PDB file of C-alpha atoms and ligand atoms in Angstrom:
ATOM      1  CA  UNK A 922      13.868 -25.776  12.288  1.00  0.00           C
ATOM      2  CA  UNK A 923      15.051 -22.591  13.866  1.00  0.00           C
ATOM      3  CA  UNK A 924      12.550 -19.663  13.005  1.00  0.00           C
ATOM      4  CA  UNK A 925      12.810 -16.526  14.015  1.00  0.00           C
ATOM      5  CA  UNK A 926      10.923 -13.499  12.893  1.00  0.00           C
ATOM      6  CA  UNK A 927      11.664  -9.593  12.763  1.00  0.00           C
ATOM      7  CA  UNK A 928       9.679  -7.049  12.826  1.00  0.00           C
ATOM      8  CA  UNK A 929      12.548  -4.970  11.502  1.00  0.00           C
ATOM      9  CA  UNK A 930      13.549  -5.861   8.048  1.00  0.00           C
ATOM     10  CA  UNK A 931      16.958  -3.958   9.180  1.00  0.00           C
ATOM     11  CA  UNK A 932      17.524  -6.617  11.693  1.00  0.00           C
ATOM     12  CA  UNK A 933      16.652  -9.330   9.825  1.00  0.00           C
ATOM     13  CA  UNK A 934      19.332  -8.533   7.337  1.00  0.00           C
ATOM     14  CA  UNK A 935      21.849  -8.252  10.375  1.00  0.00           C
ATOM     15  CA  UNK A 936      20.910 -11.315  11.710  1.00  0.00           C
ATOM     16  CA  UNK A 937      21.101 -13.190   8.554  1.00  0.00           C
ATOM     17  CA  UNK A 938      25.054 -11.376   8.381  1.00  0.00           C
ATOM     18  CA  UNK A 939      25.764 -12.063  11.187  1.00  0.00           C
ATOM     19  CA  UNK A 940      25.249 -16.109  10.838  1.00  0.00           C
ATOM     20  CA  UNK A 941      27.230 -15.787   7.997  1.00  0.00           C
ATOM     21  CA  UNK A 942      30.425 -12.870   9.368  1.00  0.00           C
ATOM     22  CA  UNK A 943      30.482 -15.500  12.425  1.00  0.00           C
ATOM     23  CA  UNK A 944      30.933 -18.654  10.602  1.00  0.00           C
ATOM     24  CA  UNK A 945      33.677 -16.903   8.690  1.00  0.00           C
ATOM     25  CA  UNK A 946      35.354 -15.844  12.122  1.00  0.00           C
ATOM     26  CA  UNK A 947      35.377 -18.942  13.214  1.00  0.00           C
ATOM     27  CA  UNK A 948      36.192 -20.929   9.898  1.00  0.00           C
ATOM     28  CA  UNK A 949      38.408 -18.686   7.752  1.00  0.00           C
ATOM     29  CA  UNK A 950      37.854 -20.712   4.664  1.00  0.00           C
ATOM     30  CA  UNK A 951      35.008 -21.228   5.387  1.00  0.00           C
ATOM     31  CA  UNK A 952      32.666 -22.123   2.172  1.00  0.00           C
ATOM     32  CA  UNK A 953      29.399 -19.970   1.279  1.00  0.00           C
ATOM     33  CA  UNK A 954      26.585 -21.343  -0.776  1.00  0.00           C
ATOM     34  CA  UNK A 955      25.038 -17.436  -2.218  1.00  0.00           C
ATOM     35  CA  UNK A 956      21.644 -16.479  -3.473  1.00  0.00           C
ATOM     36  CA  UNK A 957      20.630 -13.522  -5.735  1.00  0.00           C
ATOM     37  CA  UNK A 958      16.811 -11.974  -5.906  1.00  0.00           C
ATOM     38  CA  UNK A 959      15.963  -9.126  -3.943  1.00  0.00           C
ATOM     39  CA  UNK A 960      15.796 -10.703  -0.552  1.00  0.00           C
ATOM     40  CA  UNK A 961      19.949 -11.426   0.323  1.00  0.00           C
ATOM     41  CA  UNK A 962      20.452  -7.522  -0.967  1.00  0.00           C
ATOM     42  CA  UNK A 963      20.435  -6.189   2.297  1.00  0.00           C
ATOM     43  CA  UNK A 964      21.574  -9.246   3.743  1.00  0.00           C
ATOM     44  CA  UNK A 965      24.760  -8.625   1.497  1.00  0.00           C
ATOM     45  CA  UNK A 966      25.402  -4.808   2.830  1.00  0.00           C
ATOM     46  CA  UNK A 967      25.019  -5.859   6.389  1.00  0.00           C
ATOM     47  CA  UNK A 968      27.252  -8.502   5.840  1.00  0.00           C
ATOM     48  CA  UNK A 969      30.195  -6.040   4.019  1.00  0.00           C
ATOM     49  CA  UNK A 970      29.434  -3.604   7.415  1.00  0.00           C
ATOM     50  CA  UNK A 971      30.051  -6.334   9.421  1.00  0.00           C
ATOM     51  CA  UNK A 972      33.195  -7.672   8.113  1.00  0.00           C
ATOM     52  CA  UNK A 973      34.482  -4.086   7.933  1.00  0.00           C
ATOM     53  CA  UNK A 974      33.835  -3.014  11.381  1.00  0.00           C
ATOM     54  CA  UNK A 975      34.958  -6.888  12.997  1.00  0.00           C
ATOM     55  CA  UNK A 976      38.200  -6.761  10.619  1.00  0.00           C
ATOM     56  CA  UNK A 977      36.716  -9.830   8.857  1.00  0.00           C
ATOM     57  CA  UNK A 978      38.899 -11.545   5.854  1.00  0.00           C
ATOM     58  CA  UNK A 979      37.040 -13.189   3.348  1.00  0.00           C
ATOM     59  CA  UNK A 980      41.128 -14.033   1.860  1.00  0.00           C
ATOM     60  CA  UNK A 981      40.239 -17.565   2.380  1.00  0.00           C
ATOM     61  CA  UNK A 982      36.420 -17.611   1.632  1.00  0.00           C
ATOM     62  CA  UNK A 983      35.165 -19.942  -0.895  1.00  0.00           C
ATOM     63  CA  UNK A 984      31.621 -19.063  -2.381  1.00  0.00           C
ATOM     64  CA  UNK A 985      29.179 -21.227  -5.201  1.00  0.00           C
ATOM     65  CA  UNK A 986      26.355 -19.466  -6.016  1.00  0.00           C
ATOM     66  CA  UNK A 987      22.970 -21.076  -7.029  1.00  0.00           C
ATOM     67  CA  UNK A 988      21.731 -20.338 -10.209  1.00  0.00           C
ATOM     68  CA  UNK A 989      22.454 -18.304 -13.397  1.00  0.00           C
ATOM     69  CA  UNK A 990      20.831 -17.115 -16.051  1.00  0.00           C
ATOM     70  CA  UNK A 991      21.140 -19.253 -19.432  1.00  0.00           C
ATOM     71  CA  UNK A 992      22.095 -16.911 -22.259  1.00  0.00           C
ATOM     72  CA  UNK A 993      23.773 -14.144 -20.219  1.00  0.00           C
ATOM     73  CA  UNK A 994      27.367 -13.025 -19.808  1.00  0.00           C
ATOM     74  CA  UNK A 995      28.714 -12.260 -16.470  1.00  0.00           C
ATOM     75  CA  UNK A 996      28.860  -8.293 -17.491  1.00  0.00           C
ATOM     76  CA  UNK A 997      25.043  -8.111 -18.540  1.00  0.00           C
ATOM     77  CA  UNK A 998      23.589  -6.336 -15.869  1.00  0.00           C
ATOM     78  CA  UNK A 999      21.067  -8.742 -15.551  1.00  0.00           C
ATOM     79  CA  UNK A1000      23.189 -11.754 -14.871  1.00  0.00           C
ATOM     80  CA  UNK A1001      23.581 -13.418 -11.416  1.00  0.00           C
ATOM     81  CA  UNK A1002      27.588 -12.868 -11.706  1.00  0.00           C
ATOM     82  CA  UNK A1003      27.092  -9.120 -12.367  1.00  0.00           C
ATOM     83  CA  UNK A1004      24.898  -9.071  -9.120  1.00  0.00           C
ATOM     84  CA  UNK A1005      26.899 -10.751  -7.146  1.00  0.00           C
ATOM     85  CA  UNK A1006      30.195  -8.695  -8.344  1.00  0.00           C
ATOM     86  CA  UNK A1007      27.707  -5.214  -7.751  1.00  0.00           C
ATOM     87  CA  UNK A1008      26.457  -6.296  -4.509  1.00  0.00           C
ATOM     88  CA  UNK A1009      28.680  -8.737  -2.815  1.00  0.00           C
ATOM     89  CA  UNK A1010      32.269  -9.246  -4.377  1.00  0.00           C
ATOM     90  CA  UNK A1011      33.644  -6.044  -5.208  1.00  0.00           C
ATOM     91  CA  UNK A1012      33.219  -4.980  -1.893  1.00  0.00           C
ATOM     92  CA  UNK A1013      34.822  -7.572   0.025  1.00  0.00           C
ATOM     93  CA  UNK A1014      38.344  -8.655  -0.193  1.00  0.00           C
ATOM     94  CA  UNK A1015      37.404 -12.365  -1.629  1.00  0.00           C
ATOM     95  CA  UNK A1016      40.006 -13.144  -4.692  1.00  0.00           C
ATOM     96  CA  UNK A1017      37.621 -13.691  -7.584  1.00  0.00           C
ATOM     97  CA  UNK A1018      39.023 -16.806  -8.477  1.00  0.00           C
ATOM     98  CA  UNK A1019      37.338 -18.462  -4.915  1.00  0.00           C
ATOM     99  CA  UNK A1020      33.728 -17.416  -6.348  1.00  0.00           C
ATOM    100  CA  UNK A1021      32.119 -19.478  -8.304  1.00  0.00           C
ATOM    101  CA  UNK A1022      28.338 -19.401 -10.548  1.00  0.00           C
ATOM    102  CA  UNK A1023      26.879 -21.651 -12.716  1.00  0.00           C
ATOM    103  CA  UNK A1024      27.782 -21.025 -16.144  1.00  0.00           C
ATOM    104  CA  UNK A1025      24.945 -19.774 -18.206  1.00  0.00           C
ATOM    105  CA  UNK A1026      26.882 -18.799 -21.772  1.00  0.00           C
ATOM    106  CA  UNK A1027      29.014 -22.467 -21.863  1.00  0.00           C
ATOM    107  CA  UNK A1028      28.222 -24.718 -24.969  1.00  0.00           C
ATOM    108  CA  UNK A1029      28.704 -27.572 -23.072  1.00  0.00           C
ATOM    109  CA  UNK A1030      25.753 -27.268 -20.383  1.00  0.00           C
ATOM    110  CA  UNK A1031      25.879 -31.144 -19.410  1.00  0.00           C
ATOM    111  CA  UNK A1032      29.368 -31.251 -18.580  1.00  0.00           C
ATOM    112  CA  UNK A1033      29.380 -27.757 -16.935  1.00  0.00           C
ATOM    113  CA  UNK A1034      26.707 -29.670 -14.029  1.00  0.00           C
ATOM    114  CA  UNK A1035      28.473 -32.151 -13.887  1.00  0.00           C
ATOM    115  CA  UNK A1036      31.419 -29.929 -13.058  1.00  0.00           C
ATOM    116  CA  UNK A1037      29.670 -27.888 -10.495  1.00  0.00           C
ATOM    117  CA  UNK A1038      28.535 -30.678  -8.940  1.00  0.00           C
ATOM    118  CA  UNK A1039      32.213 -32.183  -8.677  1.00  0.00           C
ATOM    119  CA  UNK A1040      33.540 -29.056  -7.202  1.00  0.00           C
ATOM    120  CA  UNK A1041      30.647 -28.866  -4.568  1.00  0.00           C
ATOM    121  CA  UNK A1042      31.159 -32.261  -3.317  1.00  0.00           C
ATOM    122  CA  UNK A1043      34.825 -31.645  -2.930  1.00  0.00           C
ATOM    123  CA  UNK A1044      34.318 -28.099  -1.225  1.00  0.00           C
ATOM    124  CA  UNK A1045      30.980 -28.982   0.939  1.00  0.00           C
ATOM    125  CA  UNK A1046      29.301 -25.968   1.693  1.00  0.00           C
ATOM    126  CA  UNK A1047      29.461 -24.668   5.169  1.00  0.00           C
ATOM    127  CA  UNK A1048      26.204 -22.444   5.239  1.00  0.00           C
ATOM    128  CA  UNK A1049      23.971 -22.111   2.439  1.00  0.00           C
ATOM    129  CA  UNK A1050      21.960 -18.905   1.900  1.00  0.00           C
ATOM    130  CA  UNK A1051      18.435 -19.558   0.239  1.00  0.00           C
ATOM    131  CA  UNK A1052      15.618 -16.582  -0.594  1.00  0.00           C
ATOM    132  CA  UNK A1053      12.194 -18.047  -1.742  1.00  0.00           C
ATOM    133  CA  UNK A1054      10.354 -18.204  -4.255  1.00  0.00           C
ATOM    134  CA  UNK A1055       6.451 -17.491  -4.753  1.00  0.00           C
ATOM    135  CA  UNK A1056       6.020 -20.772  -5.872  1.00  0.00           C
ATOM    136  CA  UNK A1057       8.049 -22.596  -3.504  1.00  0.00           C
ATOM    137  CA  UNK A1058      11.093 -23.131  -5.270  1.00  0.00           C
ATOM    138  CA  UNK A1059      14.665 -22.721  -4.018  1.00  0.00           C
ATOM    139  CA  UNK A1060      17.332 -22.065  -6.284  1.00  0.00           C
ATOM    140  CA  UNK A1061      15.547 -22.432  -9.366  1.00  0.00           C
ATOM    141  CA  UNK A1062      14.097 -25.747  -8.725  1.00  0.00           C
ATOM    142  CA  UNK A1063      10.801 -25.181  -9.852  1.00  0.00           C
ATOM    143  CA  UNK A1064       7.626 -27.207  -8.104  1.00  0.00           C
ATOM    144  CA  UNK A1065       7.685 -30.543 -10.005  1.00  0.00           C
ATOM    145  CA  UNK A1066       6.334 -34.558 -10.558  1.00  0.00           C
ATOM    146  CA  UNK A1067      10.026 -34.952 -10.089  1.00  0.00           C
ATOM    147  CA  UNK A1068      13.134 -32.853  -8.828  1.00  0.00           C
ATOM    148  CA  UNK A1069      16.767 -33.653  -9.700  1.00  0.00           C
ATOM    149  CA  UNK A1070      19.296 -33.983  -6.985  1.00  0.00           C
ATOM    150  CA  UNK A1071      22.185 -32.572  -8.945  1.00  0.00           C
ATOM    151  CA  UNK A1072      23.128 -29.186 -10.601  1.00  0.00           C
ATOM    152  CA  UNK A1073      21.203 -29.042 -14.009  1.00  0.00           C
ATOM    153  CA  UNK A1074      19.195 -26.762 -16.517  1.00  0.00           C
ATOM    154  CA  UNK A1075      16.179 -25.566 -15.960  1.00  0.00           C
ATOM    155  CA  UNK A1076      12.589 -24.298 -17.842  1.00  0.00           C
ATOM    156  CA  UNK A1077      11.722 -21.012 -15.591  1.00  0.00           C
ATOM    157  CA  UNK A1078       8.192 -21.304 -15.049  1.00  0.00           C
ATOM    158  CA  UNK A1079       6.225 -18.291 -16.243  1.00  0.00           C
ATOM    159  CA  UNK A1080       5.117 -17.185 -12.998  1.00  0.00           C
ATOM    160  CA  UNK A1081       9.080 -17.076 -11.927  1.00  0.00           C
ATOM    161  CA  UNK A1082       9.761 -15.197 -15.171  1.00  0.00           C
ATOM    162  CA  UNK A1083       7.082 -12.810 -14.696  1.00  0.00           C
ATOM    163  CA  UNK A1084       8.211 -12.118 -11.044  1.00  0.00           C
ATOM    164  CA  UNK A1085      11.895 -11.862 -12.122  1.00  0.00           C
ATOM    165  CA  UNK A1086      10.470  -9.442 -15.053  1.00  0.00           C
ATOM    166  CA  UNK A1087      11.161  -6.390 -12.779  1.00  0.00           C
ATOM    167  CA  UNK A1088      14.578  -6.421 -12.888  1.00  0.00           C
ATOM    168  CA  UNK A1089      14.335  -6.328 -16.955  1.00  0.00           C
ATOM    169  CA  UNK A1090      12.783  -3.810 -18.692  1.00  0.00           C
ATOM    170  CA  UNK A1091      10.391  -6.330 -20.411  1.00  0.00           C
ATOM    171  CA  UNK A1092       9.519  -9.979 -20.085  1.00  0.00           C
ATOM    172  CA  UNK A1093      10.758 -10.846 -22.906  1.00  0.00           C
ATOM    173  CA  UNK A1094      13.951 -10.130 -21.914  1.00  0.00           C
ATOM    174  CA  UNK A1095      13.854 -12.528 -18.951  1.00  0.00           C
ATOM    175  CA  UNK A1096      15.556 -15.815 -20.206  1.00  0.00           C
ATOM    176  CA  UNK A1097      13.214 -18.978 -20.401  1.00  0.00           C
ATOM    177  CA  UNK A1098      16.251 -21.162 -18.960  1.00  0.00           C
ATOM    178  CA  UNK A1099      18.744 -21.375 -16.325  1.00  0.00           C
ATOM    179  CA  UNK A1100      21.697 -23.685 -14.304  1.00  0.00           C
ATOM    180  CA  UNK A1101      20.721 -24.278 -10.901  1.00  0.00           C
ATOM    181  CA  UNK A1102      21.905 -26.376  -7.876  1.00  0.00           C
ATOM    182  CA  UNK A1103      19.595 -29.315  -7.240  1.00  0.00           C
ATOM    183  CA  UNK A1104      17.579 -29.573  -4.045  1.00  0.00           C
ATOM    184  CA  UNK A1105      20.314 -32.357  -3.238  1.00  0.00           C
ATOM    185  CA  UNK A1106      22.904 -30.271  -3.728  1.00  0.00           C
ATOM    186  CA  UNK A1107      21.563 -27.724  -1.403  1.00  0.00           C
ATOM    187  CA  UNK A1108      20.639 -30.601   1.126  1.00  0.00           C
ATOM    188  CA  UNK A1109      24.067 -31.188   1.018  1.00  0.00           C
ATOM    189  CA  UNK A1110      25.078 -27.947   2.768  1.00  0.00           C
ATOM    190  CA  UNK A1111      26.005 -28.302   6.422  1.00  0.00           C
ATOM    191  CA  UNK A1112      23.785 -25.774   7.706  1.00  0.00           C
ATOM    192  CA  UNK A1113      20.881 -23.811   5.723  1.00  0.00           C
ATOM    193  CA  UNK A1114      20.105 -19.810   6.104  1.00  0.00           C
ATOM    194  CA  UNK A1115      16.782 -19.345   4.553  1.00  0.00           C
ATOM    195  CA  UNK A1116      15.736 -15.468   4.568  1.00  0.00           C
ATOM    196  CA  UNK A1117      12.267 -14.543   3.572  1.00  0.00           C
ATOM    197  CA  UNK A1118      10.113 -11.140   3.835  1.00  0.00           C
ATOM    198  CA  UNK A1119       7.002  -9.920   2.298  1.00  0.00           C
ATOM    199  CA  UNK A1120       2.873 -10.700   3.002  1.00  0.00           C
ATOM    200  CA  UNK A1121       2.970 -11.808  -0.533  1.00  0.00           C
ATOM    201  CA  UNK A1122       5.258 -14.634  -0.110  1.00  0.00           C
ATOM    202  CA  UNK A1123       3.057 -16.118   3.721  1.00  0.00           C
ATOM    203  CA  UNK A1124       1.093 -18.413   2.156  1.00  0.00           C
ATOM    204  CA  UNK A1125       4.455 -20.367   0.558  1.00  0.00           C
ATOM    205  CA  UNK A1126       5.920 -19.483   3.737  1.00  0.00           C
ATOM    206  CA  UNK A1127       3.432 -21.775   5.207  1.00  0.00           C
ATOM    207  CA  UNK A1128       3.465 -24.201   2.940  1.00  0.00           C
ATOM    208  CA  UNK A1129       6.921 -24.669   2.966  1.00  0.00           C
ATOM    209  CA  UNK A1130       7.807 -24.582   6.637  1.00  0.00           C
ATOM    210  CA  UNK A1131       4.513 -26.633   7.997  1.00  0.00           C
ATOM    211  CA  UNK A1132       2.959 -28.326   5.030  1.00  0.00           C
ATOM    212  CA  UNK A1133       3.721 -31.622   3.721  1.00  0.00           C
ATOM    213  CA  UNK A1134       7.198 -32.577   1.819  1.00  0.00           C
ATOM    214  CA  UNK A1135       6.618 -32.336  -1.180  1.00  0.00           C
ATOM    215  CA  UNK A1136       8.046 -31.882  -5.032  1.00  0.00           C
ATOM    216  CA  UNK A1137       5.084 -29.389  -5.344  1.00  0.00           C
ATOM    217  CA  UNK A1138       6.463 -26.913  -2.947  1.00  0.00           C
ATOM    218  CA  UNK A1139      10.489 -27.286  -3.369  1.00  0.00           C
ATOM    219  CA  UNK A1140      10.792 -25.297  -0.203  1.00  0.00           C
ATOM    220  CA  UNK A1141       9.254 -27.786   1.702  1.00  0.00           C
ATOM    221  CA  UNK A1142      12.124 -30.459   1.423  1.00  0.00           C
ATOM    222  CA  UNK A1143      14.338 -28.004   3.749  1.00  0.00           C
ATOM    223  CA  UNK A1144      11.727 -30.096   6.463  1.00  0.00           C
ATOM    224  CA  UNK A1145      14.294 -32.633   6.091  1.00  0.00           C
ATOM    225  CA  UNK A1146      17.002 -31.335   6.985  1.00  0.00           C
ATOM    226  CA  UNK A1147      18.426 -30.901  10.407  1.00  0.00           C
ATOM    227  CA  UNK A1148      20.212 -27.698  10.697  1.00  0.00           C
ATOM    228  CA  UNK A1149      18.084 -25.310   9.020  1.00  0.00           C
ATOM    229  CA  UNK A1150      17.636 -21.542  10.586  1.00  0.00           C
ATOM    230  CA  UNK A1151      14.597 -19.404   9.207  1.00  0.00           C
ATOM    231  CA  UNK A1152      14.587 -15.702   9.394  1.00  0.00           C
ATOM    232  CA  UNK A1153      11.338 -13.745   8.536  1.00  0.00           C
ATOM    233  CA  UNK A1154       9.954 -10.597   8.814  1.00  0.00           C
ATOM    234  CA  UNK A1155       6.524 -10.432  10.581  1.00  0.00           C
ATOM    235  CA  UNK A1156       4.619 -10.216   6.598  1.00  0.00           C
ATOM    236  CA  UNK A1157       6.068 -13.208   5.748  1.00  0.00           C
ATOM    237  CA  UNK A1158       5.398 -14.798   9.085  1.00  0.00           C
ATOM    238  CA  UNK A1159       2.052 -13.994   9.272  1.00  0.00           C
ATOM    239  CA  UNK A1160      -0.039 -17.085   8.588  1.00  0.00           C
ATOM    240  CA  UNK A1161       2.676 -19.140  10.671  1.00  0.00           C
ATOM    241  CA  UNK A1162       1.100 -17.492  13.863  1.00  0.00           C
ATOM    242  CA  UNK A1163      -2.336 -18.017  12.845  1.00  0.00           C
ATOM    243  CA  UNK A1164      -1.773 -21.223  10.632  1.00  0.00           C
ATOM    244  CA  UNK A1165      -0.579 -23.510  13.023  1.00  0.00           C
ATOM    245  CA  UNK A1166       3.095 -24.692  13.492  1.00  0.00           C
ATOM    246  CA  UNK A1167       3.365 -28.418  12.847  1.00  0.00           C
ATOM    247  CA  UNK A1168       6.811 -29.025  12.257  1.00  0.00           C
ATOM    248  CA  UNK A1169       8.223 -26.056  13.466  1.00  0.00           C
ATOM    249  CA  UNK A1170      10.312 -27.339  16.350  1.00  0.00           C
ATOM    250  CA  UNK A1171      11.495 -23.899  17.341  1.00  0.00           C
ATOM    251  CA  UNK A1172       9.597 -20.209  16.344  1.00  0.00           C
ATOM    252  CA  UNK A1173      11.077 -17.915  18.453  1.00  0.00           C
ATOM    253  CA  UNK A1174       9.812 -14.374  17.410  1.00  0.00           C
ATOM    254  CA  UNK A1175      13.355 -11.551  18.058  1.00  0.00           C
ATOM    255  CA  UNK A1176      11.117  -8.930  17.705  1.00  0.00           C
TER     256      UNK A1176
HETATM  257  C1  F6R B1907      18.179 -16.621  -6.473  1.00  0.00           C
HETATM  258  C2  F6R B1907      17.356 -17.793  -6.269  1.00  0.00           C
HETATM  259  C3  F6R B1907      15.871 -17.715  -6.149  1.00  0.00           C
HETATM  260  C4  F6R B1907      15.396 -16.525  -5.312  1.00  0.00           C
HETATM  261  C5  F6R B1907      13.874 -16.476  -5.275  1.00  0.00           C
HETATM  262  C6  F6R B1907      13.367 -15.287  -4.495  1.00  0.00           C
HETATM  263  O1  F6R B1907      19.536 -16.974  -6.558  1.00  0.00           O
HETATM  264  O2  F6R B1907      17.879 -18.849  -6.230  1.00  0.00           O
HETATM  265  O3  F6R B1907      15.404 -18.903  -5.572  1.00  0.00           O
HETATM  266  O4  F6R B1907      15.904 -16.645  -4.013  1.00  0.00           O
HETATM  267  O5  F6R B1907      13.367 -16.408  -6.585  1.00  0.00           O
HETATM  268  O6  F6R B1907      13.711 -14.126  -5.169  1.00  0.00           O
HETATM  269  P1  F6R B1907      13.514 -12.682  -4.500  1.00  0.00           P
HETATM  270  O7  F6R B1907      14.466 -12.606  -3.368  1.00  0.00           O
HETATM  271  O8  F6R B1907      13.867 -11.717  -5.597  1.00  0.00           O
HETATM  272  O9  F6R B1907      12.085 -12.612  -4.074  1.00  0.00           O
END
């Protein structure tokens, strides 16, 4: 694994965009694997500067995001497709029609996976962004006896609803289900952008990136892949410095 760790949360996110503006210099059709959450937001605005001031076309960009909300349509402002549009889309000159989310409001949730699933195997992600969650999971895989490879639905734990709660103005409003990639699915991806910040999220940083690999910690099966680049800020890093760095084959720290 790559790791590299900022001490400027500004740089981080131009770091992460830049990964991703490059790749789409060099590949113009090339195809994006997106995450919502709070951590890609800035990632997302240094990546619109970035093809704005390179002359960067994203004409020919193909994107799948990760996860969507069961129960929402795409213009509740909650919804992963609203975000996306808000933060991502309607800035850049993709055509709509080359972005593509789960489907969180079809009545045929089976076949909709299994559709996602076909479409990602034909288009093969190029780089897929990931954010992290407290509990390990990526996507929404949730920690687990048992993970599934492909894209399926999903009981949020409560400890994902109740951190998700703060975009909502209750918890009860957070949906108790959602569509998500499966870890296999993401493994699939060519090359694997994980962005993390925050010294509440160190100890899963730890976990993930150094522990063992393990259903219990989602995260943790990114260990397996080969071309997987970490970017942190120094919070999130902190207990890799102190914690030991088994299986960390590169930590280089830009700050
Ligand atoms: C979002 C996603 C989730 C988030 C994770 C961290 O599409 O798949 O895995 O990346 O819950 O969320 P934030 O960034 O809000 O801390």
């Amino acid at each position: 694994m790559d790791i590299r760790v900022f001490e400027d949360n500004a740089e981080l996110d131009v770091a992460a965009a830049r990964l991703m503006a490059d790749l789409v210099k060099s590949k113009p059709n090339a195809v994006l694997g997106l995450a919502t959450g709070s951590t890609p937001i800035g990632v997302y605005r240094s990546l619109i500067d970035a093809a704005a001031k390179d002359g960067i076309s994203f004409s020919s960009v193909t994107t799948f995001n990760l996860d969507e909300y069961v129960g929402l349509t795409p213009d509740n402002d909650q919804s992963y497709a609203y975000y996306m549009n808000q933060h991502l889309f309607s800035k850049i000159d993709i055509p709509l029609n080359q972005t593509h989310l789960p489907d969180g409001m079809t009545s045929d949730l089976e076949a909709f996976c299994q559709k996602y699933d076909a479409m990602l195997e034909d288009a093969k992600v190029d780089l897929q962004l990931l954010g992290l969650g407290h509990n390990g999971h990526i996507g929404f895989n949730e920690p687990a006896a048992e993970l599934s490879a492909g894209t399926h639905v999903i009981t949020l734990d409560e400890a994902t609803r109740e951190a998700n709660a703060r975009f909502f103005s209750s918890i009860d409003e957070v949906p108790t289900k959602a569509v998500t990639m499966g870890v296999g699915s993401i493994l699939k991806a060519e090359r694997i952008l994980l962005v993390v910040r925050g010294a509440d999220k160190a100890s899963i940083v730890r976990r993930a990136l150094t522990g063992p690999v393990t259903t219990d910690c989602p995260a943790s099966l990114l260990q397996l892949h080969a071309r997987v680049t970490v970017l942190l800020d120094k919070d999130a890093a902190s207990l890799l410095a102190t914690g030991g760095k088994e299986g960390c084959s590169n930590f280089a720290s830009a700050m």
